Short mmCIF file of C-alpha atoms in Angstrom, two decimals:
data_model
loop_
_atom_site.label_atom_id
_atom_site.label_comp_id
_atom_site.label_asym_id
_atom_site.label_seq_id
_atom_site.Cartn_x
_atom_site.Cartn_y
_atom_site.Cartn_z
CA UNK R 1 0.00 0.00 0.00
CA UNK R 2 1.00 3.60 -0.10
CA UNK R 3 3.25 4.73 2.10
CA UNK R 4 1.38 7.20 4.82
CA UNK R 5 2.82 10.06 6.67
CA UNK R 6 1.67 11.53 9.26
CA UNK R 7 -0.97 10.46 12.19
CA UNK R 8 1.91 8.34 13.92
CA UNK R 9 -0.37 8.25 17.14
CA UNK R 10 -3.22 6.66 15.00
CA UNK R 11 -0.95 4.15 13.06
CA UNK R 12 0.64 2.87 16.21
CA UNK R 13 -3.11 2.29 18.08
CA UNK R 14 -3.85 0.42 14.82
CA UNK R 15 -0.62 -1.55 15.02
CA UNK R 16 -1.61 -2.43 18.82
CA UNK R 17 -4.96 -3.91 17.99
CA UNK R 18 -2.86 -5.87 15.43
CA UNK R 19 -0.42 -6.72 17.94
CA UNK R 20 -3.50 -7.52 20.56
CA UNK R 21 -5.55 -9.18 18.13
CA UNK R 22 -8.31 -7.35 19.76
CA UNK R 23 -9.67 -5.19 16.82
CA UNK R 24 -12.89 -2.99 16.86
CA UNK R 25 -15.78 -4.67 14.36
CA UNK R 26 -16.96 -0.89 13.99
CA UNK R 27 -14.83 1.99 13.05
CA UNK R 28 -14.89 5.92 11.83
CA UNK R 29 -12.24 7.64 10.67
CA UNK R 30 -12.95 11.46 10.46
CA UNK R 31 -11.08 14.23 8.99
CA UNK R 32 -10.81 17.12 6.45
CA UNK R 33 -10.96 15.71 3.23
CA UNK R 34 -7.58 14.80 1.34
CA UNK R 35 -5.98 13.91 5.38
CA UNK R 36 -5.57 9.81 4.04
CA UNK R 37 -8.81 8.67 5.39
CA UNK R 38 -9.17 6.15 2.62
CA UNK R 39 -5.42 4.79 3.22
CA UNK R 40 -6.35 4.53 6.80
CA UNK R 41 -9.14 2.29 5.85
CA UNK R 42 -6.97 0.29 3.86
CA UNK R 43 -4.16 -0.41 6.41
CA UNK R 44 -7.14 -1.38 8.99
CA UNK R 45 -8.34 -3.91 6.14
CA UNK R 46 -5.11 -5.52 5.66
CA UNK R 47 -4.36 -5.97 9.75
CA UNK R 48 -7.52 -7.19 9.67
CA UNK R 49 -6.76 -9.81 6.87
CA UNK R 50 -2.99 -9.92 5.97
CA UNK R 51 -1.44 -13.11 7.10
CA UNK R 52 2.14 -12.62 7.22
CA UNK R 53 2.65 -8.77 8.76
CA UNK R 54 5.46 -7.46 9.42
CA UNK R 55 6.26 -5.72 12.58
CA UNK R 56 2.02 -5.57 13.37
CA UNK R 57 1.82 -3.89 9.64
CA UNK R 58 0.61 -5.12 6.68
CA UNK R 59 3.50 -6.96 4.55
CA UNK R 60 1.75 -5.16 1.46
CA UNK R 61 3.59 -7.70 -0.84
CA UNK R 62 1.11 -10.96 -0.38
CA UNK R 63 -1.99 -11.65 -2.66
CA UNK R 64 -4.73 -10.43 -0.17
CA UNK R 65 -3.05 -7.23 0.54
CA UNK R 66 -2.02 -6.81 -3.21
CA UNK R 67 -6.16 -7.46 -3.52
CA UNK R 68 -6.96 -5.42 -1.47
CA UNK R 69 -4.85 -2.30 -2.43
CA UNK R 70 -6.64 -3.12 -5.74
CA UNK R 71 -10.08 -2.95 -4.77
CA UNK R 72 -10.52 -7.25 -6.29
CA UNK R 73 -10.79 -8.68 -2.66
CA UNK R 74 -13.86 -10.83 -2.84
CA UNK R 75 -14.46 -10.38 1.03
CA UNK R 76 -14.26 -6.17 0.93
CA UNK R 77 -16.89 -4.75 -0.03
CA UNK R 78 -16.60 -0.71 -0.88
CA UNK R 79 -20.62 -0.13 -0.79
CA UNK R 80 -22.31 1.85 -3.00
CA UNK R 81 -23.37 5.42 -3.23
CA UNK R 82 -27.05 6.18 -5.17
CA UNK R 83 -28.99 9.25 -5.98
CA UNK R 84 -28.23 12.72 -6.78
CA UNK R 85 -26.57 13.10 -3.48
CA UNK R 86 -24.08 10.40 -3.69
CA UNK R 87 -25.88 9.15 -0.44
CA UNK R 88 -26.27 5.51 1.22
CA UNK R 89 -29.70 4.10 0.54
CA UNK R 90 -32.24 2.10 2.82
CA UNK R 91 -32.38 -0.52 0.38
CA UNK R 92 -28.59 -0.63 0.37
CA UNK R 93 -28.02 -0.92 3.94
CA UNK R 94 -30.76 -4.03 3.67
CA UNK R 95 -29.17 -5.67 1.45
CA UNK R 96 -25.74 -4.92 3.45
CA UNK R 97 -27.60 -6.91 6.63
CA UNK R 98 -28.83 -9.79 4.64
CA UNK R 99 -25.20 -10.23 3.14
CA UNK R 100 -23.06 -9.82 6.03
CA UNK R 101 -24.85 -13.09 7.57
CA UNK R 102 -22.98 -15.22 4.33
CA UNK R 103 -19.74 -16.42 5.72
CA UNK R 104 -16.69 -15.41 4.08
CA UNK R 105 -15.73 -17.02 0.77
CA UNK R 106 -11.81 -17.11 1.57
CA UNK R 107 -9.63 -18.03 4.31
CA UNK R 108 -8.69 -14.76 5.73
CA UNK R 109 -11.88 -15.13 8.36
CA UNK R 110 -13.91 -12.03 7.94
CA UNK R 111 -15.36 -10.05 6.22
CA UNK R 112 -14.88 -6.01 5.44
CA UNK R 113 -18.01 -3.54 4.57
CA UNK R 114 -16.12 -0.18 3.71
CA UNK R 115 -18.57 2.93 3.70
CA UNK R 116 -16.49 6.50 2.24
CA UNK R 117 -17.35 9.59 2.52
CA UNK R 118 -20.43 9.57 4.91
CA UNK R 119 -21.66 13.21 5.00
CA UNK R 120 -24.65 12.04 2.75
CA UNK R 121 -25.94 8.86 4.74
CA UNK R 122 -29.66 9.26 5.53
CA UNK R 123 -30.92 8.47 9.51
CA UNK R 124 -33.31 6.29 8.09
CA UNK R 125 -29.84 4.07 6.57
CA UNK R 126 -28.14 4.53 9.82
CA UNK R 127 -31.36 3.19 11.92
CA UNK R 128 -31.06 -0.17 9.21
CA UNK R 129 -27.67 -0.72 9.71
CA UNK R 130 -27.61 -0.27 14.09
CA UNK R 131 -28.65 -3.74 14.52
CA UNK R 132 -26.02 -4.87 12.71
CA UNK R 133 -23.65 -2.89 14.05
CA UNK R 134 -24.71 -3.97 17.63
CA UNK R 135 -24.72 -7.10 16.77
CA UNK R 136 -22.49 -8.51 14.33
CA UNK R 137 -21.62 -12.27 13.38
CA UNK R 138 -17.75 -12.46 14.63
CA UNK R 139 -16.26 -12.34 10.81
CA UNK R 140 -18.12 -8.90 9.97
CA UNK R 141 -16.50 -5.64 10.40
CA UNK R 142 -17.78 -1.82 9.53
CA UNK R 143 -15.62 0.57 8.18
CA UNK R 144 -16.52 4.59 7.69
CA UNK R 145 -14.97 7.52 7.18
CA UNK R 146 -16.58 10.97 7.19
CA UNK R 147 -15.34 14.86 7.50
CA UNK R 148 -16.76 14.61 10.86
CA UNK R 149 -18.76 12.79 13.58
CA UNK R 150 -21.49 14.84 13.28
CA UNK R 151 -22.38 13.24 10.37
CA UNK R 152 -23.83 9.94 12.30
CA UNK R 153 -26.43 9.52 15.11
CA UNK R 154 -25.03 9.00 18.25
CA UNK R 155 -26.68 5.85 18.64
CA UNK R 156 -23.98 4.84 15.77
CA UNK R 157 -20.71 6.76 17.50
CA UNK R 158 -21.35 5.38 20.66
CA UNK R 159 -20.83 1.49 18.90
CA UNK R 160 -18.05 3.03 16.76
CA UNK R 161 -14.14 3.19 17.72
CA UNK R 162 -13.45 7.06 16.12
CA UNK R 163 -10.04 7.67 15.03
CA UNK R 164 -9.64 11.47 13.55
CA UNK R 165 -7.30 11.72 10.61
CA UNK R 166 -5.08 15.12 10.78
CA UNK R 167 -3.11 16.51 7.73
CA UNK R 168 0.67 15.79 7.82
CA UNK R 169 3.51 18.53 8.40
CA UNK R 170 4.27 20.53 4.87
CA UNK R 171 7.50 19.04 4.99
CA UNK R 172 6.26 15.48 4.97
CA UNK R 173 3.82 16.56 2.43
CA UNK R 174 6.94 18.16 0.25
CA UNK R 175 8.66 14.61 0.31
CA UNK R 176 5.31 13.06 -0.15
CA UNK R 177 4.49 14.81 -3.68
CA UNK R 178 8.07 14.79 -4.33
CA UNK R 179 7.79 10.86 -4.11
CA UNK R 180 4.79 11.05 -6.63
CA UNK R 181 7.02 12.38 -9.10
CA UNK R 182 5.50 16.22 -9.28
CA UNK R 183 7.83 19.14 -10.17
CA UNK R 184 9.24 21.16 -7.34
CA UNK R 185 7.32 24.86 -8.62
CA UNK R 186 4.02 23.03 -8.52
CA UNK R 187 4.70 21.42 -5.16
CA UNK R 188 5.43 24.50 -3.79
CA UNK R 189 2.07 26.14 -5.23
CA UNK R 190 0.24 23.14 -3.81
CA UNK R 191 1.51 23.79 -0.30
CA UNK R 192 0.79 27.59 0.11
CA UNK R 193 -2.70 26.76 -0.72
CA UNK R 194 -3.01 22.89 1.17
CA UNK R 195 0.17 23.01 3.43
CA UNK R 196 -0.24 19.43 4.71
CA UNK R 197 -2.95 17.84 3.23
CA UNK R 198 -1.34 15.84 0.73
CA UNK R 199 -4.03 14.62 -1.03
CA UNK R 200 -5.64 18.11 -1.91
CA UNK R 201 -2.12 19.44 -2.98
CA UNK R 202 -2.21 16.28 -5.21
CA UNK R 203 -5.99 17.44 -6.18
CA UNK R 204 -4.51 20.77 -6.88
CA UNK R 205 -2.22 19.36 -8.93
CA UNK R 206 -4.00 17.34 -11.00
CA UNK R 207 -7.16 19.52 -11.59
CA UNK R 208 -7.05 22.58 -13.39
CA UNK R 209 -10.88 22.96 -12.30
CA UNK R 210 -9.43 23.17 -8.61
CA UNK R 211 -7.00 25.93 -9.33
CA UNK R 212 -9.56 27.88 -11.06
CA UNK R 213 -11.95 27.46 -8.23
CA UNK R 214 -8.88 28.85 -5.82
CA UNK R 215 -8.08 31.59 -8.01
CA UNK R 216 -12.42 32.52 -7.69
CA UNK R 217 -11.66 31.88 -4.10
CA UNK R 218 -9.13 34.91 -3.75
CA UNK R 219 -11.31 37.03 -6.13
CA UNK R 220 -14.27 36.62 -3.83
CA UNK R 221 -11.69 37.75 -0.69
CA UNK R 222 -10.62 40.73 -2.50
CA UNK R 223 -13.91 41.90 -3.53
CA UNK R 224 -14.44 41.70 0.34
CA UNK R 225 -11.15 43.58 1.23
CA UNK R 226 -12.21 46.58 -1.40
CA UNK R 227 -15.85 46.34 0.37
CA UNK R 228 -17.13 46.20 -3.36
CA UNK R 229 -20.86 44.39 -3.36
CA UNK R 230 -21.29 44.34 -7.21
CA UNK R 231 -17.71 42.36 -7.58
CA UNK R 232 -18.87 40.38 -4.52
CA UNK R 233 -22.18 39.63 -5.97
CA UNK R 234 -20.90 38.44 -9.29
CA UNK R 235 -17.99 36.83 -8.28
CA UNK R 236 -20.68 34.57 -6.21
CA UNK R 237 -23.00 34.36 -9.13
CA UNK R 238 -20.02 32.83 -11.38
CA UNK R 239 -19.93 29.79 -9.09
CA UNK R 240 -22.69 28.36 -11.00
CA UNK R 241 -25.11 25.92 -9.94
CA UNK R 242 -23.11 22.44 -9.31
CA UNK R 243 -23.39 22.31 -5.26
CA UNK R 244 -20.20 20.87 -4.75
CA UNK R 245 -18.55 23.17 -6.51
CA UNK R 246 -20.27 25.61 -4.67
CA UNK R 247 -19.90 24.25 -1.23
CA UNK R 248 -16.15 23.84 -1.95
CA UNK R 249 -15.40 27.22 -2.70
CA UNK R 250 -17.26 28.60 0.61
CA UNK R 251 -15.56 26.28 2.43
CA UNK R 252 -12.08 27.83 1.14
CA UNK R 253 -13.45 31.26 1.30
CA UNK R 254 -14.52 30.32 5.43
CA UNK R 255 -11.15 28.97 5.95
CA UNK R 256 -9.71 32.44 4.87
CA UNK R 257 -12.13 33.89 7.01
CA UNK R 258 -10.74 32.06 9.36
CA UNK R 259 -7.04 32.66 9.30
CA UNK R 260 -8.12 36.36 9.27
CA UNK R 261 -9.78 36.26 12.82
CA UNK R 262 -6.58 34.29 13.90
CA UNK R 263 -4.16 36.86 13.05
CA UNK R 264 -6.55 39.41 14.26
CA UNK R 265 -5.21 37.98 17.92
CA UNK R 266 -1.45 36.69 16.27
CA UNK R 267 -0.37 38.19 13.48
CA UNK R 268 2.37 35.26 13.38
CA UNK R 269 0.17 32.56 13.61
CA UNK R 270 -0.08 30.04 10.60
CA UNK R 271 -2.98 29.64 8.31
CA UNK R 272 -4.98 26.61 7.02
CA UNK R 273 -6.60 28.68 4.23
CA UNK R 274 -5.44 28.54 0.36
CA UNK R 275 -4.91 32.87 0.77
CA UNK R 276 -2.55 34.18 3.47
CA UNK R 277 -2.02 37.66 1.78
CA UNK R 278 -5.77 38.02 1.48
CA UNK R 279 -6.12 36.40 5.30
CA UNK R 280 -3.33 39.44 6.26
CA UNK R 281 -5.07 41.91 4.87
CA UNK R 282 -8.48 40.87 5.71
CA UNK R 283 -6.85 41.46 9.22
CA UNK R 284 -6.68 44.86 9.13
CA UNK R 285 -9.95 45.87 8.14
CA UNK R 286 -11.90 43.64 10.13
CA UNK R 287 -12.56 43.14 13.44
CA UNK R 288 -13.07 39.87 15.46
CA UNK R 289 -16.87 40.09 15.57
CA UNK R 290 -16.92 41.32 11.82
CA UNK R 291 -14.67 37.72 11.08
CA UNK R 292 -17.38 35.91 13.14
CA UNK R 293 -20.53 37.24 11.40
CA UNK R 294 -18.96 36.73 8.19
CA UNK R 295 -17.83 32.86 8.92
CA UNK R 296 -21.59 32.32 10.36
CA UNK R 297 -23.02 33.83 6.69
CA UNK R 298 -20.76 31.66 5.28
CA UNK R 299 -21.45 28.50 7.09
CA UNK R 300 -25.78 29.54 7.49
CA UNK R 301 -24.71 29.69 3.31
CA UNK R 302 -23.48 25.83 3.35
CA UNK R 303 -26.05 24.79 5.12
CA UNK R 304 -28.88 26.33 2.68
CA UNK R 305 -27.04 25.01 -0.30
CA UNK R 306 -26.84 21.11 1.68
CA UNK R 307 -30.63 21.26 1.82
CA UNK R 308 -31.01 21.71 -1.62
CA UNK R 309 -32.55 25.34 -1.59
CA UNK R 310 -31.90 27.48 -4.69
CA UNK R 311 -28.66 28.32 -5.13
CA UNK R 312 -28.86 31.79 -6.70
CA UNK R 313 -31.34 33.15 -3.61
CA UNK R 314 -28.28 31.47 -0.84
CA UNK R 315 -25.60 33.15 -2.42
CA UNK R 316 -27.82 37.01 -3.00
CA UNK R 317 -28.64 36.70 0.80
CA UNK R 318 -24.74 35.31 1.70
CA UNK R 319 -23.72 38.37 -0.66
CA UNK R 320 -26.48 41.08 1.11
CA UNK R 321 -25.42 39.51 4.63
CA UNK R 322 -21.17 40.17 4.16
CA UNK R 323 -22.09 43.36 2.69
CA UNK R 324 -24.06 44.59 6.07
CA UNK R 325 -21.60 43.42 8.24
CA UNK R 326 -19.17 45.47 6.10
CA UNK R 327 -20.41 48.77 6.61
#
């Protein structure tokens, strides 16, 4: 498997339960997205399976971890999204209980259900799956991962083992990209705007749709700088109307947001936005509660967009709210 770096803590509890053989048949792992989630998932698939580890990790060299790096293992099962919303379906999480009762087909002794990126997963599915999840047949095991643990009932949590994913240090994520073969002038770009989330500096990378939502990013934080509510209100109305898009570039233009109200208090203190200039000068025009207002627009915004209401009407009131708290 990929090498990970990073999240040392996390990979040596993992490598305990291997060393134990006392492993959790439900876990979550949480975290921005691009932290390694997905690897995470992975290496807990092949302690749970790989025969000959080495040192309580996964030798990554024998067929079933070779399978499962390749997605062919016949007893993991990556479920599958439906709908508009890329969500997890009633029907689905049936199915999921009927199946996990069918004894695995191979000899590693159990069996992996692998659930990614959770955010969308109704109640209703999370009510289906609980008694399965309360009560599972030795062999089965639940894996999830999600932005945050907010996304499930706490009925679910409290059955759950939740391990939160961080981002890595820029440095490991400079010898990280640097591994992957990318140039050392796009690296560097990738980092000012990701620092140590390696895989959105890959992302970055890789999509010039990304880098064009950035760049709207920093257009929409310099419209706020100059106070101008036409450039605001158009920059917002060339988003479009593809909700993730949309919902990705708020969420850059709140982390900005942000870093401003942090430097507000410590003008030395490092960002996790993709726009430190625009975060430094955002700190000199606003003030704390100005930051605060602006972040809950932002995130009130999100929300409205999440529950499918029009698009154009969240982003006129976002626009008319940051403009108010402007003045």
């Amino acid at each position: 498997m990929k090498k990970i770096y990073g999240n040392n803590l996390l990979i040596s509890n993992l490598c305990n339960m291997k060393k134990s053989g006392r492993f959790a048949h439900t876990v979550l792992f949480y975290g921005e997205k691009g932290t390694g989630k997905k690897l995470m998932a992975e290496l807990y698939t092949g302690l749970l399976m790989c025969r000959n580890p080495v040192e309580n990790m996964p030798c990554g060299v024998c067929s079933i971890c070779r399978n499962i790096h390749a997605d062919t293992h016949p007893d993991v099962k990556y479920v599958g999204t439906s709908g508009k919303s890329g969500g997890y379906s009633v029907d689905t999480a049936r199915r999921i209980c009927t199946d996990a009762f069918i004894k695995p087909n191979n000899d590693t002794d159990c069996k992996v259900y692998i659930f990614r990126d959770c955010h969308n997963m109704d109640v209703r599915t999370q009510n289906t799956l609980l008694k399965i999840i309360e009560e599972p047949p030795d062999y089965v095991y639940f894996i999830f991962t999600s932005e945050t643990k907010s996304d499930f009932l706490p009925t679910i949590i409290s059955r759950c083992v939740c391990f939160g994913v961080s981002p890595c240090t820029e440095e490991q994520a400079e010898i990280s990209l640097t591994e992957s073969g990318f140039g050392k002038q796009e690296i560097r770009k990738s980092i000012e705007c990701f620092h140590g989330n390696i895989g959105m500096c890959t992302e970055y990378i890789r999509n010039e749709d990304l880098r064009q939502h950035i760049d709207l990013t920093k257009m929409l934080i310099d419209s706020i700088i100059r106070k101008d509510e036409y450039s605001l209100d158009t920059m917002l109305f060339a988003l479009g109307k593809e909700r993730p898009v949309v919902k990705t570039v708020l969420s850059m233009l709140d982390n900005i947001i942000r870093d401003s109200a942090v430097l507000i208090q410590n003008p030395e203190a490092d960002n996790i936005g993709c726009y430190r200039e625009g975060a430094v000068r955002l700190s000199y025009i606003l003030t704390s509660r100005q930051a605060e207002k602006i972040h809950n627009s932002i995130e009130r915004a999100w929300h409205t967009i999440e529950c499918n209401v029009n698009i154009n009407l969240a982003l006129s009131a976002l626009c008319a709210e940051i403009t108010e708290t402007l003045i």
